[in-house]
Coordinates of C-alpha atoms in Angstrom, one line a residue:
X1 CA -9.1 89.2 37.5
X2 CA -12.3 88.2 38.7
X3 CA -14.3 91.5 38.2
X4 CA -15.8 92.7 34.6
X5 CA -16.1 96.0 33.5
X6 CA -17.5 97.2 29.9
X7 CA -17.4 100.6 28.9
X8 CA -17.6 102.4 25.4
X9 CA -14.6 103.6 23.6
X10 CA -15.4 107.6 23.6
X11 CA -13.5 107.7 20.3
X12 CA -11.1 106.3 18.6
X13 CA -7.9 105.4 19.9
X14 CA -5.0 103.3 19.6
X15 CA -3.5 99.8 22.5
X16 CA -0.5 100.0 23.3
X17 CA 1.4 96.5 24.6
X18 CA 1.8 98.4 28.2
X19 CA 0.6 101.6 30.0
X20 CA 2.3 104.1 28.0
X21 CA 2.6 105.7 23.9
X22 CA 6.6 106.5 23.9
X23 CA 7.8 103.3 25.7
X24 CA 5.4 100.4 24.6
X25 CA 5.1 99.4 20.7
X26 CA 1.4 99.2 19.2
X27 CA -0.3 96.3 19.7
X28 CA -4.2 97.7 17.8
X29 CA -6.7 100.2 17.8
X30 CA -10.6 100.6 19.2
X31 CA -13.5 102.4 17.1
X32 CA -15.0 105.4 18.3
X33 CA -17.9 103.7 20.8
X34 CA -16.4 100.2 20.3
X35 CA -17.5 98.0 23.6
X36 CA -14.2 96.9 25.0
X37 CA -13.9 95.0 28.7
X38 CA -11.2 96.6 31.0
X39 CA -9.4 94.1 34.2
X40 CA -7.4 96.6 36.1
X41 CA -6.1 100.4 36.0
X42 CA -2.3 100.8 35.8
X43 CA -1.4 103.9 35.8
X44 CA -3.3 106.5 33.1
X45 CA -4.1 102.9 31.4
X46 CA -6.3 100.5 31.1
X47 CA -5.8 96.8 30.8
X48 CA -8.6 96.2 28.3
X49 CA -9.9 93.1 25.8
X50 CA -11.3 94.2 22.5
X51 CA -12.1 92.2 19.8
X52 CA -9.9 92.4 16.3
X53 CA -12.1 93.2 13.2
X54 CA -13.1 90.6 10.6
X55 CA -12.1 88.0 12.9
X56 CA -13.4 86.2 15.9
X57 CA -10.0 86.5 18.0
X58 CA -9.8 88.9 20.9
X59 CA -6.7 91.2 22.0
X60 CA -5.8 92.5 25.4
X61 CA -3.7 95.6 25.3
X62 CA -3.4 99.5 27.4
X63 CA -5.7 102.4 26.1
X64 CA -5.8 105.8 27.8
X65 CA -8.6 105.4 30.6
X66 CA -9.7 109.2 29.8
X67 CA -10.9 107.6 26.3
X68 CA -13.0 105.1 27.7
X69 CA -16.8 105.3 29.7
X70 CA -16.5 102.7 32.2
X71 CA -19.8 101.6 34.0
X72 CA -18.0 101.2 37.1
X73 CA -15.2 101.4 39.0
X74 CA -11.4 98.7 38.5
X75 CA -8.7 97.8 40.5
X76 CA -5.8 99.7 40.7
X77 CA -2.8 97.5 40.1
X78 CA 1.5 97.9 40.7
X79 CA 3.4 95.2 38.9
X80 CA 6.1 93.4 40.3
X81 CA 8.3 92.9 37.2
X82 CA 10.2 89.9 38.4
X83 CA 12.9 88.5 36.4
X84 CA 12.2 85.2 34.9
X85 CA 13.6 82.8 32.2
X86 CA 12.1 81.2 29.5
X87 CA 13.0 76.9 29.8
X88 CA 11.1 76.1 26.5
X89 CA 10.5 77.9 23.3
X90 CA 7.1 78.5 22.3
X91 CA 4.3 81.0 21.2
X92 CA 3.1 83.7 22.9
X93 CA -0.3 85.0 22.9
X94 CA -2.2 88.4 23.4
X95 CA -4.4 87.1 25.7
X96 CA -4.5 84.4 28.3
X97 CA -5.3 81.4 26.7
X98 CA -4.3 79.7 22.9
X99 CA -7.5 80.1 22.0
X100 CA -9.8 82.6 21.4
X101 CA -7.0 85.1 21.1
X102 CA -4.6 86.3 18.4
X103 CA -1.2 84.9 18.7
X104 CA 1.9 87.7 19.3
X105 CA 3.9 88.6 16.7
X106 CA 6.4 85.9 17.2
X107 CA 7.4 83.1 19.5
X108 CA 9.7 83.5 22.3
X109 CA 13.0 81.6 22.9
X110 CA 14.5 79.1 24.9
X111 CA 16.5 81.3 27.5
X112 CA 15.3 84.8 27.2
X113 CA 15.3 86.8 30.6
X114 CA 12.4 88.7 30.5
X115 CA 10.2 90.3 33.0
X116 CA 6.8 89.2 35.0
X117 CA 4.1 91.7 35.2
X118 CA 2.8 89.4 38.1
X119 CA -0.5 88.4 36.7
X120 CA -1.5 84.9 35.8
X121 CA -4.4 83.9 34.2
X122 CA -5.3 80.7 33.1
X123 CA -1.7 79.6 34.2
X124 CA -0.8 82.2 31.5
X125 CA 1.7 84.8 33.1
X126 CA 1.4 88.1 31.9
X127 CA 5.5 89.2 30.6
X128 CA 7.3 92.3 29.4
X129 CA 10.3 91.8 27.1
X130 CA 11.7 94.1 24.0
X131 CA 11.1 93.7 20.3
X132 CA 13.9 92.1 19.0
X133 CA 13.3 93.9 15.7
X134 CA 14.5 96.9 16.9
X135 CA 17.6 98.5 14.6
X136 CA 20.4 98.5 17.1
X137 CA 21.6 102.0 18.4
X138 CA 17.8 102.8 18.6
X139 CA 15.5 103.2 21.5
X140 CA 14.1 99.8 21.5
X141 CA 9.7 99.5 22.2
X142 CA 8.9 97.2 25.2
X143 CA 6.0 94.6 24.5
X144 CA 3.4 92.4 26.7
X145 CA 2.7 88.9 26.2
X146 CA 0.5 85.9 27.6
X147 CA 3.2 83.4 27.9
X148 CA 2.5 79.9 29.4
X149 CA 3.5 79.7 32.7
X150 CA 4.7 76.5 33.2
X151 CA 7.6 77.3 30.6
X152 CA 9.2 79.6 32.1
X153 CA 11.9 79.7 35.4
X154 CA 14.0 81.5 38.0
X155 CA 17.3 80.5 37.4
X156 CA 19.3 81.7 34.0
X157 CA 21.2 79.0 32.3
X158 CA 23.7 78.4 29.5
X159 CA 22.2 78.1 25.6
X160 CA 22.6 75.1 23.7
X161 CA 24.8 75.4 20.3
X162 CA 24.9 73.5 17.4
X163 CA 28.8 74.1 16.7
X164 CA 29.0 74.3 12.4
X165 CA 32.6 74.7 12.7
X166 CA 33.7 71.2 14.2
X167 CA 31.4 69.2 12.5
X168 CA 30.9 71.2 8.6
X169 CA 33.5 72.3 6.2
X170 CA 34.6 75.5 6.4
X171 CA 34.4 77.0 2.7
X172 CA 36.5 79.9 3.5
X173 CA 35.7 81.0 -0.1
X174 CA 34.9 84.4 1.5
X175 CA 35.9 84.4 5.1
X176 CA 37.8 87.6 6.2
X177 CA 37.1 91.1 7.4
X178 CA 35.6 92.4 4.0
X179 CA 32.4 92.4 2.5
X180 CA 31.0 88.6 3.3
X181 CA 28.6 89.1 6.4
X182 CA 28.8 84.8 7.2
X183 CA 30.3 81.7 6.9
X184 CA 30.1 79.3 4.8
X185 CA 29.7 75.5 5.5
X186 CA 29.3 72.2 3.6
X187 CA 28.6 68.9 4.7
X188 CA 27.5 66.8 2.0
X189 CA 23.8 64.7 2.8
X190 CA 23.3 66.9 6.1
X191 CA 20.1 69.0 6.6
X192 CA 21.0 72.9 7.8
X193 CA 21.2 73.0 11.3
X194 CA 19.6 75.1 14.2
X195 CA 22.4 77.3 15.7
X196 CA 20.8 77.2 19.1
X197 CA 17.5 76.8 20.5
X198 CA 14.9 78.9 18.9
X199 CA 11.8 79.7 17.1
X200 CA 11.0 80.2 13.6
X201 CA 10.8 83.8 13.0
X202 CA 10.1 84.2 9.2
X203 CA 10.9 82.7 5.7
X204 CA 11.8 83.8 2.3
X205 CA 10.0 82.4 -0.4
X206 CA 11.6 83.4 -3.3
X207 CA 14.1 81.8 -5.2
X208 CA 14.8 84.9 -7.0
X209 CA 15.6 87.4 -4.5
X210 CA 19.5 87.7 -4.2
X211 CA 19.6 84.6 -1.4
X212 CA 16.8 82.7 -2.8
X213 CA 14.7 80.4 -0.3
X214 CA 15.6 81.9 3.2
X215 CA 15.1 80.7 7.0
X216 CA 15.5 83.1 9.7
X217 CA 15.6 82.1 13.4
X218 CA 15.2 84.2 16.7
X219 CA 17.0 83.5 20.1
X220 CA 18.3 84.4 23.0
X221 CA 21.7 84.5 24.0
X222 CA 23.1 86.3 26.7
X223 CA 20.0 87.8 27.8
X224 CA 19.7 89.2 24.4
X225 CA 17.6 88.3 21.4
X226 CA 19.5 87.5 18.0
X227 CA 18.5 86.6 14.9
X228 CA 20.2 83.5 12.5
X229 CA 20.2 83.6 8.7
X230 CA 19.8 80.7 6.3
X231 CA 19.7 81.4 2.7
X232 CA 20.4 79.4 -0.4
X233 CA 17.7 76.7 0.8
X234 CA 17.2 74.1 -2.7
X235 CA 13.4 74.6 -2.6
X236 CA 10.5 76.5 -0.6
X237 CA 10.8 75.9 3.2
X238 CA 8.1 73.4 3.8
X239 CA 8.6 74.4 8.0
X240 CA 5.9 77.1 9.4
X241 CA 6.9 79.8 11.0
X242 CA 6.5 79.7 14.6
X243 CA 7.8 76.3 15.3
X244 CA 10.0 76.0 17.8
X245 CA 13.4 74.5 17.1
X246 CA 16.4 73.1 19.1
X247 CA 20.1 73.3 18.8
X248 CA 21.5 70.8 15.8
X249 CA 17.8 69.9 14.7
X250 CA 16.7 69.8 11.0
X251 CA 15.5 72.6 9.4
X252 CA 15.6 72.3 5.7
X253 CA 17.8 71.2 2.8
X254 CA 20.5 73.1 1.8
X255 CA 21.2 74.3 -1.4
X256 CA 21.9 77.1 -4.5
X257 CA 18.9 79.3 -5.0
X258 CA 19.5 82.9 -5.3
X259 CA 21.1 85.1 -7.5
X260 CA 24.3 86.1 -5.3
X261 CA 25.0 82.1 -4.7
X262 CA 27.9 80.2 -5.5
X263 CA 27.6 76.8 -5.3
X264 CA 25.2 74.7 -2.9
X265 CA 26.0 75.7 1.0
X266 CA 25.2 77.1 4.4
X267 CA 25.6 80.5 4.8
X268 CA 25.6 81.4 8.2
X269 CA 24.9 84.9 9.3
X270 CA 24.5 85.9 13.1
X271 CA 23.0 89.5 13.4
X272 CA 20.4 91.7 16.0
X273 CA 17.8 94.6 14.9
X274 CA 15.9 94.6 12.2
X275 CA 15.0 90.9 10.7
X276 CA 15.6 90.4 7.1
X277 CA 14.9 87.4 4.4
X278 CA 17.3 88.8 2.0
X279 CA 20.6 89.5 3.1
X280 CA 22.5 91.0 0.5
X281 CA 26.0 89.8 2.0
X282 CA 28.6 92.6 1.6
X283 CA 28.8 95.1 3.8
X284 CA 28.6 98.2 2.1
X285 CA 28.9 102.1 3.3
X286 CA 26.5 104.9 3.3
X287 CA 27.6 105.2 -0.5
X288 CA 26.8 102.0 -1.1
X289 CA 30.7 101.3 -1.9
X290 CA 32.1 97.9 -0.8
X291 CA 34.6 98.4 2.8
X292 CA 36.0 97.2 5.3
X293 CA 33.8 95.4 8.2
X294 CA 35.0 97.0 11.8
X295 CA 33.4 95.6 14.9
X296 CA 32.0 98.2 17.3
X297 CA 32.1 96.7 20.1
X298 CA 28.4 94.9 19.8
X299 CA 26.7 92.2 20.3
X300 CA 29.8 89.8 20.7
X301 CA 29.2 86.2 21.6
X302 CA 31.5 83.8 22.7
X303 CA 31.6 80.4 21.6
X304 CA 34.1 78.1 21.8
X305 CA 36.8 80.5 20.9
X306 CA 34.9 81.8 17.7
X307 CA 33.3 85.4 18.4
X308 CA 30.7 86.6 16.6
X309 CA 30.5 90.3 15.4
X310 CA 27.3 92.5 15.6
X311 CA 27.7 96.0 13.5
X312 CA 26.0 99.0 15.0
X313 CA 24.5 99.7 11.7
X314 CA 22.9 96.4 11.4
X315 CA 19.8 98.0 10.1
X316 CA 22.0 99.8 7.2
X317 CA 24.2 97.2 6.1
X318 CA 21.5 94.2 6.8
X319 CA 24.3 92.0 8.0
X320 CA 27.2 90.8 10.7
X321 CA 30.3 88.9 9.9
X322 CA 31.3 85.9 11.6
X323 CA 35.1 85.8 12.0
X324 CA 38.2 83.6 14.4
X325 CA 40.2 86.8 15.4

């Protein structure tokens, strides 16, 4: 927008991603007569730029216009939300440019469909997509990111895999429908792999948690975001979070570390909702007794005749099981 507006923040109040409280998550908050710069009017919003405390980054989020004194008058916008597709992984931003403005709470991955609000800025296009760390069976919180523009495309594609069961060895130590929530792989010399394309969503680093030094990845397949799990790493994960990974690339030395290990390996767990760095690794009920995994019909992928299972209580039992049948 070419246009300018200040105003004061009447009192304090807190931005929201998009122009609503119940569907957008929380991006911030303004101060009671903070000066904050508003683009356009969507709605009962405001698209505004405030700046984050103790820091000289900025963050542009919706605030209720009726708590903010403009000095004069913004455009009224309608947003096209046009389907688009992200080619190449990278970092998202809560403004329209890498600098000067925080970056968003993660990356976002090769292959995502998400939506275009229809501004672009800077060749950074305004997009709408859902948190990924959502629990699954809950009513998941859209968010708004500047995204570069340049990465992203009409047409949806197929994801890239990095296919553990070809080229590792199977462990089968645990395989089967109870408790373990992975596989297990071995390939003596090799580096864990990337599953498929992604982005560095967090990292454990602890060696005394119950899976020691942990990588988890985020990424998009079939539309939807998923999360991988790597635990057992044989020392700190030296890779930042935020980097962007492809299918079959390096990510860290496998090893032993944690207290629920048994012997250096991969242990590959596929899952959605809620991100975790410690995976316990037996699914457990309400009780907390050991049972039976069922698939619920979730969150199935299909890969080269293996499916992988997402449980509708991913948030309670912190886990999926990958199984053949």
């Amino acid at each position: 927008m070419s246009t300018i507006k200040t105003g004061l923040s009447s009192y304090a109040r807190y931005v929201y991603h998009g122009p609503s409280s119940s569907s957008y998550k929380k991006l911030g908050s303004v101060s009671s007569g903070e000066v904050v710069t508003a683009f356009w009017r969507e709605g009962s919003y405001l698209h505004i730029e405030y700046s984050v405390n103790g820091t000289s980054k900025k963050k542009r989020g919706c605030i209720l216009a009726s708590s903010v004194n403009l000095d004069e008058s913004i455009p009224t916008i309608t947003n096209s939300n046009v389907s688009r597709y992200i080619y190449t992984s990278g970092k998202a931003y809560t403004g329209p440019s890498s600098y000067g403005y925080t970056e968003a709470d993660f990356g976002l991955p090769r292959g995502l469909r998400l939506k275009y609000v229809g501004q672009k800025i800077n060749n950074y296009a305004y997009v709408e997509f859902y948190d990924p760390s959502t629990p699954v069976g809950s009513t998941p919180k859209k968010m708004r990111a500047y995204f570069y523009a340049n990465n992203l495309g009409t047409a949806a594609f197929t994801p890239n895999f990095y296919n553990y069961e070809n080229i590792w060895t199977n462990t089968y130590v645990w395989n089967g429908p109870k408790g373990h929530l992975a596989n297990d792989y071995k390939n003596p010399g090799v580096q864990t792999k990337a599953f498929s394309d992604g982005i560095v969503y967090s990292k454990g680093n602890s060696k005394y948690t119950y899976n020691g030094y942990t990588i988890t990845l985020l990424h998009a397949i079939g539309d939807k975001m998923y999360f991988t799990f790597y635990p057992h790493m044989d020392t700190q994960p030296s890779i930042a979070v935020g980097s962007v990974l492809l299918a079959g690339q390096d990510i860290h030395p496998y090893g032993g570390s944690g207290k629920s290990c048994t012997g250096k390996h991969v242990h590959l767990s596929i899952y959605r909702g809620v991100k975790s760095d410690n995976l316990v690794g037996y699914h457990r009920d309400n009780n907390g007794n050991k049972c039976t995994f069922y698939d619920n019909g979730t969150g199935k992928i299909d890969f080269e005749s293996r499916r992988f299972f997402d449980n509708r209580k991913v948030f309670n039992t912190n886990g999926v099981i990958i199984r053949d049948n």
